[in-house]
Amino acid sequence: MFKSVNSIARLSLLSLAVLTTQISFAQSTQGSAKFPGIGRNATPAEVMAWDIDVRPDFKGLPKGSGSVEQGQAIWESKCASCHGVFGESNEIFTPIAGGTTTEDVKTGRVASLADRKQPQRTTLMKVPTVSTLWDYIYRAMPWNAPRSLTPDNTYALVAYILSLGEIVPDDFVLSDANIAEVQKKMPNRNGMTRNHGFWSVNGKPDVNGSSCMNNCVKFVQIGSTLPDFARNAHGNIAEQNRQYGPYRGSDSTKPPIAKLPGSSGEGLAHAADTHSSNAKGPAALFKNENCSACHAPNAKLVGPSIADIAAKYQGQSGALDKLMAKVKNGGSGVWGSIPMPPQAQLSDADRKALVEWVLSGGK
Amino acid sequence: MTKKQIELSAEDISAVEKPANRARLVKAPEHFISQELIADINANGLDEKRRGFLRKGFMSAVGGAAAGLAAPLAFAAGEGDPAILEKQEWQTTLGKNVATMPYGVPSIYEANLIRRESPGLTRVSAASVAFTPLQGLFGTITPNGLHFERHHQGWYNLNPETHRLMVNGMVKNARVFTMNDLMRLPSVSRTHFIECGANTGLEWGNVAVPTVQYTHGMLSCCEFTGVPLKVLLEECGADLKKGKFLLAEGGDGSGMTRTINLESCLDDTIVAWSMNGEMLRPENGFPLRLVVPGVQGVSWVKWLRRLEVGDMPWNTKDEAVHYIELMPDGMHRQYASIQECKSVITTPSGGQQLLDKGFYNVSGMAWSGRGKIRRVDVSFDGGNNWRQARLETPVLTKSITRFNIDWVWDGSPAILQSRAVDDTGYIQPSIKVLRDLRGNRSIYHNNAIQSWKLDSNGEVSNVQVG
């Protein structure tokens, strides 16, 4: 989903790279003394193409700018479906904005982190450096189409996020010239510590255990157990263990057995009760073909839920053919602005099975 | 018990168990004889009529072919175990040809031991976790198909022909290596554990998941082969005086980036292409990943495509928003990288069921990101009294060590714990000691002693003591 301008820019960069590669390849063996014939020097174009990281001192940041207003428009078309219009969504990932105050902008410490005022830790409550936002959005967003944003898009999106946290005003234009000043206003810029022993193998641990061997505690108190209602929350544990050997799985679809099963395993789940094997069918296909990356059974993710699709097309003649074509060729505009990428890798039979399954509501 | 009832129960079993398209062997049926018949035989002895029922049950349960019993059922004195007395199909017929499965797969009877996601843990599968079934593993090496998975933006099967590794930054020559280049270089093979920093993170607040697969299963241990990082950096003329940090970047959609602290890992970090003798599996970074022994898994960047030497940490998204620990005073611990000494009993463990009283080999794993395991102690009474376990060889640095201990269970409730000590003298702490200092809002670096409660019915469950 690169914009066409981008594609052209990339193409010309590529042909330049091919040219310079050939030139530098002839010189490259001189680079190595110890392992002659191994590797070659990178061309400047190659380094430029890959070395896109931006550090907290803004080394690596490309020139450019973007306004809050521009950012909002891009946000609503590319980001809001996962993160919410105001970066508040907790549906798929944790919220981006919220939980910071103007006082935090002054102190550089998010006060609610210490006193649990906020139920969630949002991105702006944590991230100390604006470079981090810029780097990640440019390299990896939108989630299902990474590397499709331009530097100016990225400046605009970062500006919009910062405006959501009231770190910059609504008419702000973020640029390579003023980004370092903005970083000095990040609400949690003083909230990180590296003063601990976990950064290095030679570091000093913060705690240590006891070496007591006998009569170590007055009484043993169980502080926490798995609640009864969660007994089967991870499926039937019997199916997640060997069905032979001394340690079997307990049948978590049933209450605990009353007494020891004995060496025959009497009362335990056995082959007649459990049926784990390689799951087949449309549900497995749905997961394995990555449909589940964007569609959930009942909740909107990047794309509509299975339940919503089933409801929309219920009873419509020709829905099967229509959706089969859409899965094959991709589509856009029906459920919002995020396009559905084409899934040409699927066989017709698999496509049909998937669409029928979706139309049945995933039953 | 009628003849019809016996045949019906046999049908039930053969209807469920259908491995015929994978192998001709049919799983030995369990429990095809009703409890009533067993009680009947126990009470009244085994006459010809009842013997006939038994035999008929065996035959029909396996579709006419003789097969062994999975567990010894009642049989009359003087007779014996049908698994011994009856000829088995695999003794009396021709088996499968060599290389029927050219890249082998586990026995069909091992189908239960697979990687699993924890339901509800993440909303999207492309940025999720699948846990290693530690409850079923032996020794120290994780089979490649069971190595845990954790991706940030989905995985791809990268083409090794077009894969490149670039080394740039504070180096004399920024260089590019193909897989052909890298695999010509002098390589090393080392066995190390990899543990996600969030392993056991679900348990910081309270017991949350039932089995060791979900409490500790973001842990694997493999023999990795590759070229030492130091060799590559020196080859490119890296400035290792000023360049104290390394940015490792992945070739996936997230372009995963992590800062590596060179001071502590330059000596043993590997740019690796092999895991347990085969190429890396795609979901573990094929064709190239970084191996950073002792350091949390997120730094072992998969699909590695770029290494940049620099003089300051990069503060990337996963270093500034995730993989940071919230302390009670509201400060975040950043770059908490080392996985400290930890252990867990894997058999028995949560969700498992002991069959009967008597002797058991209790077994588990211990590891430390700072060195070798020196000893492991095991308690059967919730930490009041401890006994030293046997450490099995090999005991390698920053690797999993297997421990075993003999135990005769008398049938009374028990709480099993293990406690590891590494060669720096560090002793694995209790969850209470950890929480007292770090609070309970962390996600990462929970290396607390794990407690498993064994009830008198033989069922083992996950509990926290204290």
XYZ file of N, CA and C in Angstrom, chain A residues 80-168:
267
model
N -6.850 5.237 13.747
C -7.944 5.270 14.718
C -8.649 3.928 14.846
N -8.631 3.116 13.782
C -9.349 1.840 13.856
C -8.761 0.935 14.931
N -7.482 1.051 15.202
C -6.885 0.256 16.284
C -6.765 1.068 17.580
N -6.439 2.338 17.481
C -6.058 3.102 18.671
C -7.143 4.044 19.169
N -8.272 4.134 18.450
C -9.325 5.068 18.849
C -9.033 6.456 18.300
N -10.091 7.250 18.092
C -9.932 8.580 17.487
C -9.023 9.457 18.346
N -9.097 9.265 19.666
C -8.289 10.091 20.553
C -7.150 9.299 21.210
N -6.790 8.178 20.572
C -5.691 7.380 21.120
C -6.043 6.725 22.428
N -7.358 6.615 22.685
C -7.796 6.144 23.986
C -8.140 4.658 23.976
N -8.131 4.042 22.788
C -8.675 2.687 22.681
C -7.825 1.676 23.443
N -8.507 0.804 24.138
C -7.837 -0.293 24.829
C -8.296 -1.612 24.253
N -8.834 -1.561 23.030
C -9.426 -2.762 22.443
C -8.372 -3.736 21.965
N -7.339 -3.231 21.322
C -6.359 -4.119 20.715
C -5.009 -3.975 21.400
N -4.535 -2.770 21.471
C -3.316 -2.504 22.219
C -3.652 -1.505 23.325
N -2.699 -1.281 24.217
C -2.980 -0.353 25.311
C -3.110 1.067 24.753
N -3.838 1.936 25.454
C -4.085 3.281 24.927
C -2.796 4.073 24.728
N -2.838 5.013 23.787
C -1.679 5.861 23.499
C -1.675 7.076 24.432
N -2.837 7.706 24.552
C -2.912 8.962 25.304
C -3.799 8.805 26.532
N -3.609 9.726 27.479
C -4.397 9.698 28.705
C -3.496 9.501 29.907
N -3.952 10.009 31.056
C -3.227 9.749 32.298
C -2.105 10.718 32.607
N -1.881 11.700 31.719
C -0.830 12.687 32.001
C -1.482 14.052 32.246
N -0.796 14.895 33.005
C -1.328 16.216 33.342
C -0.341 17.294 32.931
N -0.814 18.543 32.964
C 0.101 19.653 32.645
C 1.184 19.759 33.722
N 0.847 19.348 34.921
C 1.849 19.338 35.990
C 2.982 18.337 35.657
N 2.584 17.173 35.105
C 3.582 16.173 34.709
C 4.538 16.744 33.655
N 3.986 17.560 32.742
C 4.827 18.172 31.703
C 5.888 19.050 32.353
N 5.518 19.697 33.468
C 6.497 20.550 34.178
C 7.552 19.714 34.889
N 7.104 18.659 35.602
C 8.037 17.910 36.445
C 8.802 16.845 35.672
N 8.212 16.371 34.573
C 8.850 15.268 33.861
C 8.647 13.928 34.547
N 7.718 13.884 35.501
C 7.363 12.619 36.171
C 5.846 12.484 36.136
N 5.342 11.366 35.654
C 3.901 11.148 35.633
C 3.454 10.712 37.031
N 2.768 11.621 37.702
C 2.454 11.396 39.114
C 1.560 10.181 39.313
N 0.670 9.931 38.363
C -0.284 8.831 38.564
C 0.383 7.464 38.528
N 1.630 7.389 38.079
C 2.313 6.093 38.098
C 2.606 5.641 39.522
N 2.752 6.597 40.419
C 3.104 6.237 41.799
C 1.878 5.992 42.667
N 0.756 6.607 42.305
C -0.382 6.466 43.227
C -1.593 5.774 42.593
N -1.392 5.123 41.486
C -2.427 4.275 40.884
C -3.706 5.029 40.534
N -3.585 6.302 40.193
C -4.788 7.034 39.796
C -5.344 6.482 38.493
N -4.459 6.031 37.646
C -4.891 5.547 36.336
C -4.915 4.023 36.318
N -5.990 3.448 35.800
C -6.044 1.990 35.730
C -5.085 1.430 34.686
N -4.790 2.224 33.651
C -3.950 1.768 32.546
C -2.693 2.605 32.493
N -1.629 2.010 32.019
C -0.450 2.806 31.722
C -0.457 3.079 30.224
N -0.706 4.315 29.833
C -0.743 4.657 28.413
C 0.676 4.910 27.902
N 0.800 4.968 26.587
C 2.117 5.221 25.994
C 2.698 6.544 26.495
N 1.888 7.604 26.500
C 2.421 8.913 26.913
C 2.780 8.952 28.394
N 2.170 8.063 29.199
C 2.568 8.007 30.610
C 3.962 7.412 30.770
N 4.368 6.608 29.769
C 5.632 5.885 29.918
C 6.772 6.490 29.106
N 6.524 6.786 27.836
C 7.643 7.068 26.927
C 8.362 8.367 27.318
N 9.679 8.307 27.559
C 10.391 9.517 28.003
C 10.887 10.389 26.849
N 10.982 9.820 25.655
C 11.617 10.547 24.545
C 10.700 10.547 23.325
N 10.569 11.694 22.691
C 9.710 11.792 21.516
C 10.348 11.074 20.326
N 11.676 10.923 20.368
C 12.369 10.187 19.293
C 11.806 8.775 19.162
N 11.420 8.204 20.306
C 10.909 6.831 20.314
C 9.633 6.720 19.483
N 8.740 7.697 19.659
C 7.487 7.700 18.904
C 7.778 7.827 17.412
N 8.654 8.784 17.087
C 8.975 9.027 15.685
C 9.549 7.763 15.035
N 10.519 7.165 15.714
C 11.213 5.989 15.170
C 10.245 4.836 14.922
N 9.395 4.578 15.904
C 8.539 3.388 15.794
C 7.428 3.582 14.766
N 6.840 4.764 14.760
C 5.752 5.011 13.800
C 6.292 4.920 12.372
N 7.467 5.500 12.159
C 8.039 5.505 10.817
C 8.442 4.097 10.371
N 8.966 3.281 11.304
C 9.478 1.974 10.898
C 8.393 0.902 10.849
N 7.341 1.054 11.646
C 6.480 -0.120 11.834
C 4.985 0.155 11.773
N 4.579 1.363 11.505
C 3.144 1.652 11.480
C 2.704 2.052 10.068
N 1.414 1.930 9.703
C 0.363 1.263 10.457
C 0.672 -0.237 10.611
N 0.023 -0.818 11.579
C 0.379 -2.167 11.999
C 0.352 -3.170 10.855
N -0.630 -3.067 9.979
C -0.745 -4.036 8.884
C -0.133 -3.524 7.578
N 0.491 -2.344 7.614
C 1.171 -1.835 6.422
C 2.403 -1.046 6.841
N 3.358 -1.717 7.504
C 4.524 -0.980 7.994
C 5.331 -0.375 6.852
N 6.054 0.680 7.154
C 6.939 1.395 6.217
C 6.150 2.057 5.090
N 4.893 2.403 5.328
C 4.133 3.063 4.272
C 3.957 4.558 4.532
N 4.549 5.074 5.607
C 4.401 6.495 5.922
C 5.648 7.269 5.479
N 5.445 8.514 5.055
C 6.573 9.381 4.711
C 7.071 10.065 5.982
N 8.275 10.656 5.943
C 8.727 11.421 7.114
C 7.729 12.517 7.511
N 7.172 13.240 6.544
C 6.221 14.308 6.894
C 4.955 13.733 7.540
N 4.461 12.596 7.011
C 3.332 11.899 7.664
C 3.662 11.637 9.129
N 4.897 11.173 9.338
C 5.298 10.765 10.685
C 5.362 11.969 11.625
N 5.956 13.063 11.132
C 5.970 14.283 11.958
C 4.538 14.674 12.342
N 3.634 14.595 11.360
C 2.262 15.015 11.616
C 1.597 14.101 12.653
N 1.820 12.800 12.529
C 1.203 11.861 13.480
C 1.751 12.056 14.887
N 3.067 12.254 14.977
C 3.660 12.477 16.302
C 3.086 13.767 16.898
N 2.950 14.797 16.057
C 2.372 16.063 16.536
C 0.960 15.826 17.068
N 0.179 15.027 16.337
C -1.200 14.768 16.772
C -1.227 14.031 18.118
N -0.379 13.028 18.257
C -0.320 12.277 19.522
C 0.064 13.210 20.674
N 1.071 14.066 20.421
C 1.512 14.989 21.475
C 0.396 15.967 21.837
N -0.417 16.336 20.849
C -1.521 17.254 21.146
C -2.590 16.558 21.987
N -2.775 15.249 21.770
C -3.739 14.507 22.590
C -3.338 14.546 24.066
N -2.033 14.561 24.314
C -1.541 14.623 25.688
C -1.343 16.051 26.171
N -1.782 17.020 25.354
C -1.648 18.439 25.680
C -0.195 18.810 25.972
N 0.698 18.155 25.244
C 2.115 18.484 25.359
C 2.447 19.603 24.379
N 1.755 19.611 23.239
C 1.860 20.728 22.294
C 0.446 21.231 22.020
